PDB file of C-alpha atoms in Angstrom:
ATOM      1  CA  UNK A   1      89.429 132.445 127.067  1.00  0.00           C
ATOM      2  CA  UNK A   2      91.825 131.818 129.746  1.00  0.00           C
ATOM      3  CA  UNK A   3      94.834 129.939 130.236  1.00  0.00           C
ATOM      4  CA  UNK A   4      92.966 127.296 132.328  1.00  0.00           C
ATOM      5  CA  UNK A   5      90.054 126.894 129.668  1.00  0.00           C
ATOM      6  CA  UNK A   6      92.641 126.336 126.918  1.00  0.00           C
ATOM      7  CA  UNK A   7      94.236 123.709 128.527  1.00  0.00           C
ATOM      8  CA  UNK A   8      90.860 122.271 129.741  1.00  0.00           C
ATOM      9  CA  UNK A   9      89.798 122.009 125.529  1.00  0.00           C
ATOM     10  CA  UNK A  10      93.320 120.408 124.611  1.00  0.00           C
ATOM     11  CA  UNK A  11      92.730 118.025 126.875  1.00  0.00           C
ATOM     12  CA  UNK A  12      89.407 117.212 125.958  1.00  0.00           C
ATOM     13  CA  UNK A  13      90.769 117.392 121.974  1.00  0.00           C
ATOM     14  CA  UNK A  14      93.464 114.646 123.195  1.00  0.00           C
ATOM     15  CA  UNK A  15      90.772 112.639 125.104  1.00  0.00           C
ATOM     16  CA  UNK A  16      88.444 112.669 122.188  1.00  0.00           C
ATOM     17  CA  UNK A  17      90.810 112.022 119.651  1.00  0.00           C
ATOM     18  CA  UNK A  18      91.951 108.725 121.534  1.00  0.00           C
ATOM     19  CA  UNK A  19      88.029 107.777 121.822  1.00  0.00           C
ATOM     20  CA  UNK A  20      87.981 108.585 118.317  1.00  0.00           C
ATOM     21  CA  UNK A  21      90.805 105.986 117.322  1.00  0.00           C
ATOM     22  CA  UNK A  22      89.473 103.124 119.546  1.00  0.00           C
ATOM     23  CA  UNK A  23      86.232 103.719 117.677  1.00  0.00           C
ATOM     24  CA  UNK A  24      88.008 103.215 114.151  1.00  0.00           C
ATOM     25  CA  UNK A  25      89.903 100.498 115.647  1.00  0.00           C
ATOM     26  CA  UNK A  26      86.949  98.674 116.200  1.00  0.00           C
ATOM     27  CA  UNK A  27      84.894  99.416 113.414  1.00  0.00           C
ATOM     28  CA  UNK A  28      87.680  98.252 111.236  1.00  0.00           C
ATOM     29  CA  UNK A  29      88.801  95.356 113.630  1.00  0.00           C
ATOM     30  CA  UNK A  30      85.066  93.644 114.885  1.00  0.00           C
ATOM     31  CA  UNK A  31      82.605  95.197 112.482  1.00  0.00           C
ATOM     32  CA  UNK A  32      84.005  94.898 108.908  1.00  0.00           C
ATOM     33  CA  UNK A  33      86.796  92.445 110.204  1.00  0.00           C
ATOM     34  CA  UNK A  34      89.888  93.889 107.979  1.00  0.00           C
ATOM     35  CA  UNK A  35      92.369  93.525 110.702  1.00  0.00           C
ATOM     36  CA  UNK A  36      94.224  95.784 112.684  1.00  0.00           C
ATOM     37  CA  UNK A  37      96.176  99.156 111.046  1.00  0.00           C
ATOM     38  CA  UNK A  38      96.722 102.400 112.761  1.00  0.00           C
ATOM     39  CA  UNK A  39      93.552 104.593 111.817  1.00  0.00           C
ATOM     40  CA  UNK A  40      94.914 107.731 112.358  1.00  0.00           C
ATOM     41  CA  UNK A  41      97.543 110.074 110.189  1.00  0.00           C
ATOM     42  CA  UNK A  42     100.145 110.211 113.131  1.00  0.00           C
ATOM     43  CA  UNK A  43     101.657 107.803 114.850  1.00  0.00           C
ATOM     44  CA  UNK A  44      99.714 107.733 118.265  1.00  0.00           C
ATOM     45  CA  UNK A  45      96.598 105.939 119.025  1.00  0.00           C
ATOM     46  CA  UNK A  46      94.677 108.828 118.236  1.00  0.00           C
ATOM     47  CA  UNK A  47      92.368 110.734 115.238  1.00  0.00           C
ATOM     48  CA  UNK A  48      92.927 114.530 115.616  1.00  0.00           C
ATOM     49  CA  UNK A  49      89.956 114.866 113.518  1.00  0.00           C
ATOM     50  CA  UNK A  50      87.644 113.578 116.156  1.00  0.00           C
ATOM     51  CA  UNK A  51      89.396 115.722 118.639  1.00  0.00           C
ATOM     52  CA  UNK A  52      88.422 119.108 116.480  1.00  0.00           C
ATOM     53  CA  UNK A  53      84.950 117.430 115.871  1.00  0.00           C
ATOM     54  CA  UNK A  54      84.348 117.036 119.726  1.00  0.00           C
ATOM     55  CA  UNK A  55      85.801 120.193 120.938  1.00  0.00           C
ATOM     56  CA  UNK A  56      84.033 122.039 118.358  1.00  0.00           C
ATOM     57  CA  UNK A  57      80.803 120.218 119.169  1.00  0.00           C
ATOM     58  CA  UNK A  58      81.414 121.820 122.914  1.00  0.00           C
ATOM     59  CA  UNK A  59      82.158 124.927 122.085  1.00  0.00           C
ATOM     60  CA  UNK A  60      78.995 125.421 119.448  1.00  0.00           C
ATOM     61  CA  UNK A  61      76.187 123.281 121.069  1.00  0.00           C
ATOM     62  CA  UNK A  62      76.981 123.183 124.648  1.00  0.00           C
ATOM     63  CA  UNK A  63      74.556 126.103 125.130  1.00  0.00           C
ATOM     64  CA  UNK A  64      72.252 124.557 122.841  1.00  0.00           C
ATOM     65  CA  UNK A  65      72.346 121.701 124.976  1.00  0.00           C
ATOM     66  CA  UNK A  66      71.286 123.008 128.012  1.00  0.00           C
ATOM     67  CA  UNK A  67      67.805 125.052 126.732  1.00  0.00           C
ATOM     68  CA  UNK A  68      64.252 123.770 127.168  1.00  0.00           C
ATOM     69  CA  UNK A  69      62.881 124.009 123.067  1.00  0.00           C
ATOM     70  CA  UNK A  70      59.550 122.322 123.220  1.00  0.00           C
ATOM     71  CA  UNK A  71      56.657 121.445 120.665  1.00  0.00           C
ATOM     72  CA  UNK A  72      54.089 121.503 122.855  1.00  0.00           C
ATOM     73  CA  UNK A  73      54.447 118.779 124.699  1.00  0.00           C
ATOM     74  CA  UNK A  74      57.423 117.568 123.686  1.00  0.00           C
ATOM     75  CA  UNK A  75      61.037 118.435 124.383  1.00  0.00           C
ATOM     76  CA  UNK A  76      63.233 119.188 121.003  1.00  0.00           C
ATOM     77  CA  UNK A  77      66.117 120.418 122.091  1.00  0.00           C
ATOM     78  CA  UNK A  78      68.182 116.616 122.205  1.00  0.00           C
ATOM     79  CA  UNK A  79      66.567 116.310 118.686  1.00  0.00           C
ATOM     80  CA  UNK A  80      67.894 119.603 117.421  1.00  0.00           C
ATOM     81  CA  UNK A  81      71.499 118.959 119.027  1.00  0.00           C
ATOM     82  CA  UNK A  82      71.500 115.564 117.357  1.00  0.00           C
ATOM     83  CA  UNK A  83      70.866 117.654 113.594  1.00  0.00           C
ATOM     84  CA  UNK A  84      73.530 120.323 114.682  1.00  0.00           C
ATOM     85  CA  UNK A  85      75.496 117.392 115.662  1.00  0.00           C
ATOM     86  CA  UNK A  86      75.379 115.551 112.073  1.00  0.00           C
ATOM     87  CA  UNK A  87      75.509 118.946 110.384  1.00  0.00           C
ATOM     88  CA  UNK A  88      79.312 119.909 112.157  1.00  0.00           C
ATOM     89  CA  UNK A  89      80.317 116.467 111.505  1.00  0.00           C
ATOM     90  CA  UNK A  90      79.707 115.953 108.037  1.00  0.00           C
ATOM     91  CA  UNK A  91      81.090 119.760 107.735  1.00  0.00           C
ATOM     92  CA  UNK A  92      84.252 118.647 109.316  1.00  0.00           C
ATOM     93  CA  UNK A  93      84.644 115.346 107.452  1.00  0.00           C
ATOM     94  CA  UNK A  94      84.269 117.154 103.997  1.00  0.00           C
ATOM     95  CA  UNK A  95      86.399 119.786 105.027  1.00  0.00           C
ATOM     96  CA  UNK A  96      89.026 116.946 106.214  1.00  0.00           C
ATOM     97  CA  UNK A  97      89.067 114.928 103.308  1.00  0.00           C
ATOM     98  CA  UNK A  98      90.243 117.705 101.386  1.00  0.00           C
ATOM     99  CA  UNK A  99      92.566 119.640 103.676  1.00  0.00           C
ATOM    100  CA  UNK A 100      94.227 115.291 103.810  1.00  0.00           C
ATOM    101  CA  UNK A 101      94.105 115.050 100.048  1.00  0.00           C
ATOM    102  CA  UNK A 102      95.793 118.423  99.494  1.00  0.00           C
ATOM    103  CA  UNK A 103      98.361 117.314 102.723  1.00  0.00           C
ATOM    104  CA  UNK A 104      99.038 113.758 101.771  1.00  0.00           C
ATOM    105  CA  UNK A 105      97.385 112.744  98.344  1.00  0.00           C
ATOM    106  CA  UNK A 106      94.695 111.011  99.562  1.00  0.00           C
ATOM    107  CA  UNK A 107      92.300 110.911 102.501  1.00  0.00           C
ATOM    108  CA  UNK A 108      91.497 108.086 104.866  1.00  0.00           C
ATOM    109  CA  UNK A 109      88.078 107.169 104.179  1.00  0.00           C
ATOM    110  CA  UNK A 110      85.727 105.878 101.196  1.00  0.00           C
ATOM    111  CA  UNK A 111      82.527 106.342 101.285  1.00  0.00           C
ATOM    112  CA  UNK A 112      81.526 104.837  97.671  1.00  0.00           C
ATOM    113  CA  UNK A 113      79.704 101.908  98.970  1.00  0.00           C
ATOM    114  CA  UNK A 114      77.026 104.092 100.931  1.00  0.00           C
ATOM    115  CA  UNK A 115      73.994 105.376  99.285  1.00  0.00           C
ATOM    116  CA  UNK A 116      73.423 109.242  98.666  1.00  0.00           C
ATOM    117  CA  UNK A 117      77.494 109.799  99.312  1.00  0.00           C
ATOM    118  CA  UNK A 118      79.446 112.772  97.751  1.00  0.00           C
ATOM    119  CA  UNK A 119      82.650 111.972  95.786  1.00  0.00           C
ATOM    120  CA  UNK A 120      83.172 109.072  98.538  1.00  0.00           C
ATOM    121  CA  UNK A 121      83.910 111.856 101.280  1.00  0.00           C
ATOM    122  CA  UNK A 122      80.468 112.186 102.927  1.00  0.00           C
ATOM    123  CA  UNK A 123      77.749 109.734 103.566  1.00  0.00           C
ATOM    124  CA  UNK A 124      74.131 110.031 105.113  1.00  0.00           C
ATOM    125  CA  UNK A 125      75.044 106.725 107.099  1.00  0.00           C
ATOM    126  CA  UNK A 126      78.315 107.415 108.734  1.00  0.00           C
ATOM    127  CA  UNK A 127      76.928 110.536 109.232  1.00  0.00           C
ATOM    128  CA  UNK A 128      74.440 109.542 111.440  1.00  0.00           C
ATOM    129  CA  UNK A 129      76.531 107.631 113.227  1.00  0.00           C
ATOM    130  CA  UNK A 130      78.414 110.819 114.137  1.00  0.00           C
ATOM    131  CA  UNK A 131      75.250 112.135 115.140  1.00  0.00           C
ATOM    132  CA  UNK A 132      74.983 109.062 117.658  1.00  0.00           C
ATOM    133  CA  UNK A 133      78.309 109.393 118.513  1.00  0.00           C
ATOM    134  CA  UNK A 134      78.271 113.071 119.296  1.00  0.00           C
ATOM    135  CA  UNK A 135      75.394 112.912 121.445  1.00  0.00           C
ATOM    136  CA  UNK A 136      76.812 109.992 123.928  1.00  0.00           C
ATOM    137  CA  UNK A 137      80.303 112.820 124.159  1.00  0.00           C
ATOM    138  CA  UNK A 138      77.282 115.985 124.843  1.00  0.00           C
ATOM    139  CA  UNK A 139      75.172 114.177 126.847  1.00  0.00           C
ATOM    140  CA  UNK A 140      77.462 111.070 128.430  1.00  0.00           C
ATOM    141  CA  UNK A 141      80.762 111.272 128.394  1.00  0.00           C
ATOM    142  CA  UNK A 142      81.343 115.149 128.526  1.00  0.00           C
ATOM    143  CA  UNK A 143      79.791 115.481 131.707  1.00  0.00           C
ATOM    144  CA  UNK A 144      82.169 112.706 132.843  1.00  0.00           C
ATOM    145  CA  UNK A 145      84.788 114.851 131.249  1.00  0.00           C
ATOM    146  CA  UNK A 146      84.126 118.289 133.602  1.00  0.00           C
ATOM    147  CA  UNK A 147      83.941 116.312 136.400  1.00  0.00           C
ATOM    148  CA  UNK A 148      87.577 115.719 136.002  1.00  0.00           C
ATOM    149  CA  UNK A 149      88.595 118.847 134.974  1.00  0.00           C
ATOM    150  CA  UNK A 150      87.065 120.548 137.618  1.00  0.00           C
ATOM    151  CA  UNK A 151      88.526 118.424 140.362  1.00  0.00           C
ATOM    152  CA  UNK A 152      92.031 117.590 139.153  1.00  0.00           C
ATOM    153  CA  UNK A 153      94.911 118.526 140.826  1.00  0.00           C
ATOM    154  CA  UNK A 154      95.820 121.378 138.450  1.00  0.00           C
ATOM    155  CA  UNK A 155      99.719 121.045 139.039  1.00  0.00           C
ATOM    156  CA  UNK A 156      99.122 117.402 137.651  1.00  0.00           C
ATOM    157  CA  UNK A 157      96.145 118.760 134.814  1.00  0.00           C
ATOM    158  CA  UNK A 158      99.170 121.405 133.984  1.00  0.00           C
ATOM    159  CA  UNK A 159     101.876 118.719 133.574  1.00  0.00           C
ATOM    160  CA  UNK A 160      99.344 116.262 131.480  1.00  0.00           C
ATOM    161  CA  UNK A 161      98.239 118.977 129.369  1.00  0.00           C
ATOM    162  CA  UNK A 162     102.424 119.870 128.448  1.00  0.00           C
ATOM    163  CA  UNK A 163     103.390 115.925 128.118  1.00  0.00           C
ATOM    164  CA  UNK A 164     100.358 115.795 125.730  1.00  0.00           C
ATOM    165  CA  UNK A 165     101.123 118.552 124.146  1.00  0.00           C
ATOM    166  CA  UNK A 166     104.766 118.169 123.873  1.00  0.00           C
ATOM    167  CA  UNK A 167     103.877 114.602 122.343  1.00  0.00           C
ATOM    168  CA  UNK A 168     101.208 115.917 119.887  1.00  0.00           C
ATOM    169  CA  UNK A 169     104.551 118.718 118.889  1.00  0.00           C
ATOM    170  CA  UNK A 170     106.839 115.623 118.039  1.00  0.00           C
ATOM    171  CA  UNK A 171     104.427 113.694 116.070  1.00  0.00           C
ATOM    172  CA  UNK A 172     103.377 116.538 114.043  1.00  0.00           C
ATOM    173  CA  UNK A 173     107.155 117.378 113.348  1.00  0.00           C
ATOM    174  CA  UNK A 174     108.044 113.997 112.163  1.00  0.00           C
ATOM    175  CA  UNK A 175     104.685 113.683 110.025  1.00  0.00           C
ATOM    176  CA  UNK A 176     105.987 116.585 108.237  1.00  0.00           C
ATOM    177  CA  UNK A 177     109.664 115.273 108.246  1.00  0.00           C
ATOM    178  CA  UNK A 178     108.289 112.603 106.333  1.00  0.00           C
ATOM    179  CA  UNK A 179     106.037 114.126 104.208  1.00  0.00           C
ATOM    180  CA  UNK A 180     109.221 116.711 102.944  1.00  0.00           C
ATOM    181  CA  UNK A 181     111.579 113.981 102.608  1.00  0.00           C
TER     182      UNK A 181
END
Protein backbone atom coordinates (compact mmCIF):
# COMPACT_ATOMS: atom_id res chain seq x y z
CA UNK A 1 0.00 0.00 0.00
CA UNK A 2 1.40 3.28 -0.76
CA UNK A 3 2.02 6.37 0.94
CA UNK A 4 -0.94 8.07 -0.86
CA UNK A 5 -3.45 5.11 -0.05
CA UNK A 6 -2.50 5.31 3.64
CA UNK A 7 -3.24 8.68 3.97
CA UNK A 8 -6.38 8.31 1.74
CA UNK A 9 -7.75 5.42 4.69
CA UNK A 10 -6.76 7.82 7.70
CA UNK A 11 -8.67 10.19 6.32
CA UNK A 12 -11.55 8.25 5.64
CA UNK A 13 -10.99 6.60 9.48
CA UNK A 14 -11.15 10.45 10.71
CA UNK A 15 -14.18 11.20 8.45
CA UNK A 16 -16.02 8.17 9.62
CA UNK A 17 -15.25 8.42 13.05
CA UNK A 18 -16.76 12.08 13.14
CA UNK A 19 -20.00 10.58 11.23
CA UNK A 20 -19.83 8.05 13.78
CA UNK A 21 -20.05 10.59 16.82
CA UNK A 22 -22.80 12.80 15.25
CA UNK A 23 -24.69 9.53 14.94
CA UNK A 24 -24.32 8.78 18.83
CA UNK A 25 -24.94 12.32 19.43
CA UNK A 26 -28.17 12.03 18.07
CA UNK A 27 -29.28 8.81 19.05
CA UNK A 28 -28.59 9.81 22.57
CA UNK A 29 -29.75 13.53 22.11
CA UNK A 30 -33.32 13.13 19.76
CA UNK A 31 -34.04 9.44 19.97
CA UNK A 32 -33.77 8.33 23.65
CA UNK A 33 -33.63 12.10 24.77
CA UNK A 34 -30.79 11.72 27.67
CA UNK A 35 -29.13 14.92 26.83
CA UNK A 36 -26.00 15.80 25.46
CA UNK A 37 -22.39 13.99 26.71
CA UNK A 38 -19.40 13.40 24.59
CA UNK A 39 -19.94 9.77 23.07
CA UNK A 40 -16.64 9.02 22.34
CA UNK A 41 -13.42 7.89 24.67
CA UNK A 42 -11.28 10.99 23.57
CA UNK A 43 -11.90 14.26 23.69
CA UNK A 44 -12.82 15.17 19.98
CA UNK A 45 -16.11 14.89 18.37
CA UNK A 46 -15.29 11.66 17.14
CA UNK A 47 -15.72 7.50 17.80
CA UNK A 48 -12.46 5.81 16.59
CA UNK A 49 -14.39 2.71 16.68
CA UNK A 50 -16.56 3.68 13.80
CA UNK A 51 -13.52 4.87 12.00
CA UNK A 52 -11.87 1.08 12.20
CA UNK A 53 -15.47 -0.26 11.47
CA UNK A 54 -15.71 1.86 8.18
CA UNK A 55 -12.25 1.55 6.95
CA UNK A 56 -12.32 -2.03 7.56
CA UNK A 57 -15.70 -2.33 5.86
CA UNK A 58 -13.67 -0.75 2.64
CA UNK A 59 -10.95 -2.62 2.71
CA UNK A 60 -12.95 -6.24 3.10
CA UNK A 61 -16.20 -5.64 1.05
CA UNK A 62 -15.34 -3.06 -1.41
CA UNK A 63 -14.68 -5.86 -3.93
CA UNK A 64 -17.60 -7.59 -2.75
CA UNK A 65 -19.43 -4.63 -3.54
CA UNK A 66 -18.79 -4.24 -6.92
CA UNK A 67 -19.68 -8.15 -8.28
CA UNK A 68 -22.91 -9.16 -10.01
CA UNK A 69 -24.10 -12.46 -7.47
CA UNK A 70 -27.52 -13.27 -8.74
CA UNK A 71 -30.36 -15.89 -7.86
CA UNK A 72 -31.74 -16.11 -10.93
CA UNK A 73 -33.33 -13.24 -11.39
CA UNK A 74 -32.42 -11.43 -8.70
CA UNK A 75 -29.33 -9.48 -7.72
CA UNK A 76 -27.72 -10.64 -4.12
CA UNK A 77 -24.79 -9.09 -3.94
CA UNK A 78 -26.28 -5.63 -1.80
CA UNK A 79 -27.97 -8.41 0.32
CA UNK A 80 -24.79 -10.31 0.98
CA UNK A 81 -22.73 -6.96 1.69
CA UNK A 82 -25.47 -5.94 4.10
CA UNK A 83 -24.75 -9.71 6.16
CA UNK A 84 -20.89 -9.12 5.79
CA UNK A 85 -21.69 -5.73 6.90
CA UNK A 86 -23.56 -6.80 10.31
CA UNK A 87 -21.13 -9.69 10.68
CA UNK A 88 -17.72 -7.06 10.86
CA UNK A 89 -19.72 -4.86 12.96
CA UNK A 90 -20.90 -6.92 15.62
CA UNK A 91 -17.19 -8.53 15.36
CA UNK A 92 -15.77 -5.17 16.02
CA UNK A 93 -18.21 -4.10 18.76
CA UNK A 94 -17.50 -7.37 20.79
CA UNK A 95 -14.02 -7.10 20.21
CA UNK A 96 -14.29 -3.26 21.46
CA UNK A 97 -16.11 -3.75 24.45
CA UNK A 98 -13.49 -5.82 25.72
CA UNK A 99 -10.26 -4.30 24.44
CA UNK A 100 -12.42 -0.74 26.52
CA UNK A 101 -13.11 -2.85 29.57
CA UNK A 102 -9.55 -4.19 29.81
CA UNK A 103 -8.33 -0.21 28.84
CA UNK A 104 -10.66 1.70 31.06
CA UNK A 105 -12.90 -0.63 33.31
CA UNK A 106 -15.81 -0.44 31.52
CA UNK A 107 -17.11 -0.03 27.98
CA UNK A 108 -19.47 2.53 26.55
CA UNK A 109 -22.47 0.73 25.67
CA UNK A 110 -25.32 -1.58 27.30
CA UNK A 111 -27.05 -3.62 25.48
CA UNK A 112 -29.25 -5.40 28.36
CA UNK A 113 -32.48 -3.97 27.31
CA UNK A 114 -32.36 -5.63 23.71
CA UNK A 115 -33.57 -9.05 23.11
CA UNK A 116 -31.12 -12.00 22.11
CA UNK A 117 -27.97 -9.64 23.46
CA UNK A 118 -24.65 -11.17 24.77
CA UNK A 119 -23.39 -10.03 28.22
CA UNK A 120 -24.90 -6.44 27.17
CA UNK A 121 -22.01 -6.06 24.46
CA UNK A 122 -23.82 -7.25 21.30
CA UNK A 123 -27.36 -6.99 20.18
CA UNK A 124 -29.32 -8.32 17.02
CA UNK A 125 -30.97 -4.71 16.91
CA UNK A 126 -28.12 -2.31 17.02
CA UNK A 127 -26.64 -4.64 14.95
CA UNK A 128 -28.75 -4.19 12.23
CA UNK A 129 -28.61 -0.85 12.44
CA UNK A 130 -24.88 -1.11 11.65
CA UNK A 131 -25.85 -3.10 8.84
CA UNK A 132 -28.03 0.01 7.64
CA UNK A 133 -25.51 2.20 8.52
CA UNK A 134 -22.69 0.48 6.72
CA UNK A 135 -24.44 0.19 3.59
CA UNK A 136 -25.41 4.14 3.21
CA UNK A 137 -20.99 4.60 3.89
CA UNK A 138 -20.51 1.43 0.84
CA UNK A 139 -23.01 2.46 -1.27
CA UNK A 140 -23.66 6.49 -0.43
CA UNK A 141 -21.36 8.22 1.19
CA UNK A 142 -18.06 6.36 0.17
CA UNK A 143 -18.45 7.13 -3.28
CA UNK A 144 -18.85 10.76 -2.14
CA UNK A 145 -15.72 10.07 -0.20
CA UNK A 146 -13.30 9.05 -3.51
CA UNK A 147 -14.58 11.73 -5.24
CA UNK A 148 -12.70 13.90 -2.91
CA UNK A 149 -9.81 12.06 -2.55
CA UNK A 150 -9.23 11.73 -5.98
CA UNK A 151 -9.55 15.39 -6.79
CA UNK A 152 -8.02 17.17 -3.80
CA UNK A 153 -5.25 19.22 -3.99
CA UNK A 154 -2.80 16.70 -2.51
CA UNK A 155 -0.43 19.45 -0.92
CA UNK A 156 -3.71 20.43 1.03
CA UNK A 157 -4.97 16.30 1.40
CA UNK A 158 -1.11 15.99 2.76
CA UNK A 159 -1.40 18.86 5.29
CA UNK A 160 -5.14 17.64 6.48
CA UNK A 161 -4.07 14.21 6.78
CA UNK A 162 -0.78 15.53 9.34
CA UNK A 163 -3.14 18.19 11.33
CA UNK A 164 -5.49 15.16 11.77
CA UNK A 165 -3.11 13.06 12.57
CA UNK A 166 -1.06 15.19 14.74
CA UNK A 167 -4.48 15.89 16.64
CA UNK A 168 -5.53 12.18 16.87
CA UNK A 169 -1.36 11.86 18.48
CA UNK A 170 -2.29 14.48 21.28
CA UNK A 171 -5.53 13.09 22.26
CA UNK A 172 -4.32 9.66 22.48
CA UNK A 173 -1.31 10.91 24.67
CA UNK A 174 -3.40 12.70 27.13
CA UNK A 175 -6.08 9.74 27.27
CA UNK A 176 -3.26 7.75 28.45
CA UNK A 177 -1.84 10.60 30.70
CA UNK A 178 -4.96 10.28 32.39
CA UNK A 179 -5.54 6.88 32.50
CA UNK A 180 -1.67 6.44 34.31
CA UNK A 181 -2.22 9.18 36.61
Amino acid sequence: MDYKKIQDYFIYFMFYSVIGWIYEVFLEVVVYRWGFSNRGVLMGPYCVVYGFGAVILLLTLSELKKKRIKIGPILITPLLVFLGIVFLTTLIELIASYVMEWTMGEWQWDYTRFAWNFQGRIAPNPSIRFGIGGMVILYLLHPLALQYTERANPTVQKIIAWTLAVIMAVECVVFLAGKLI
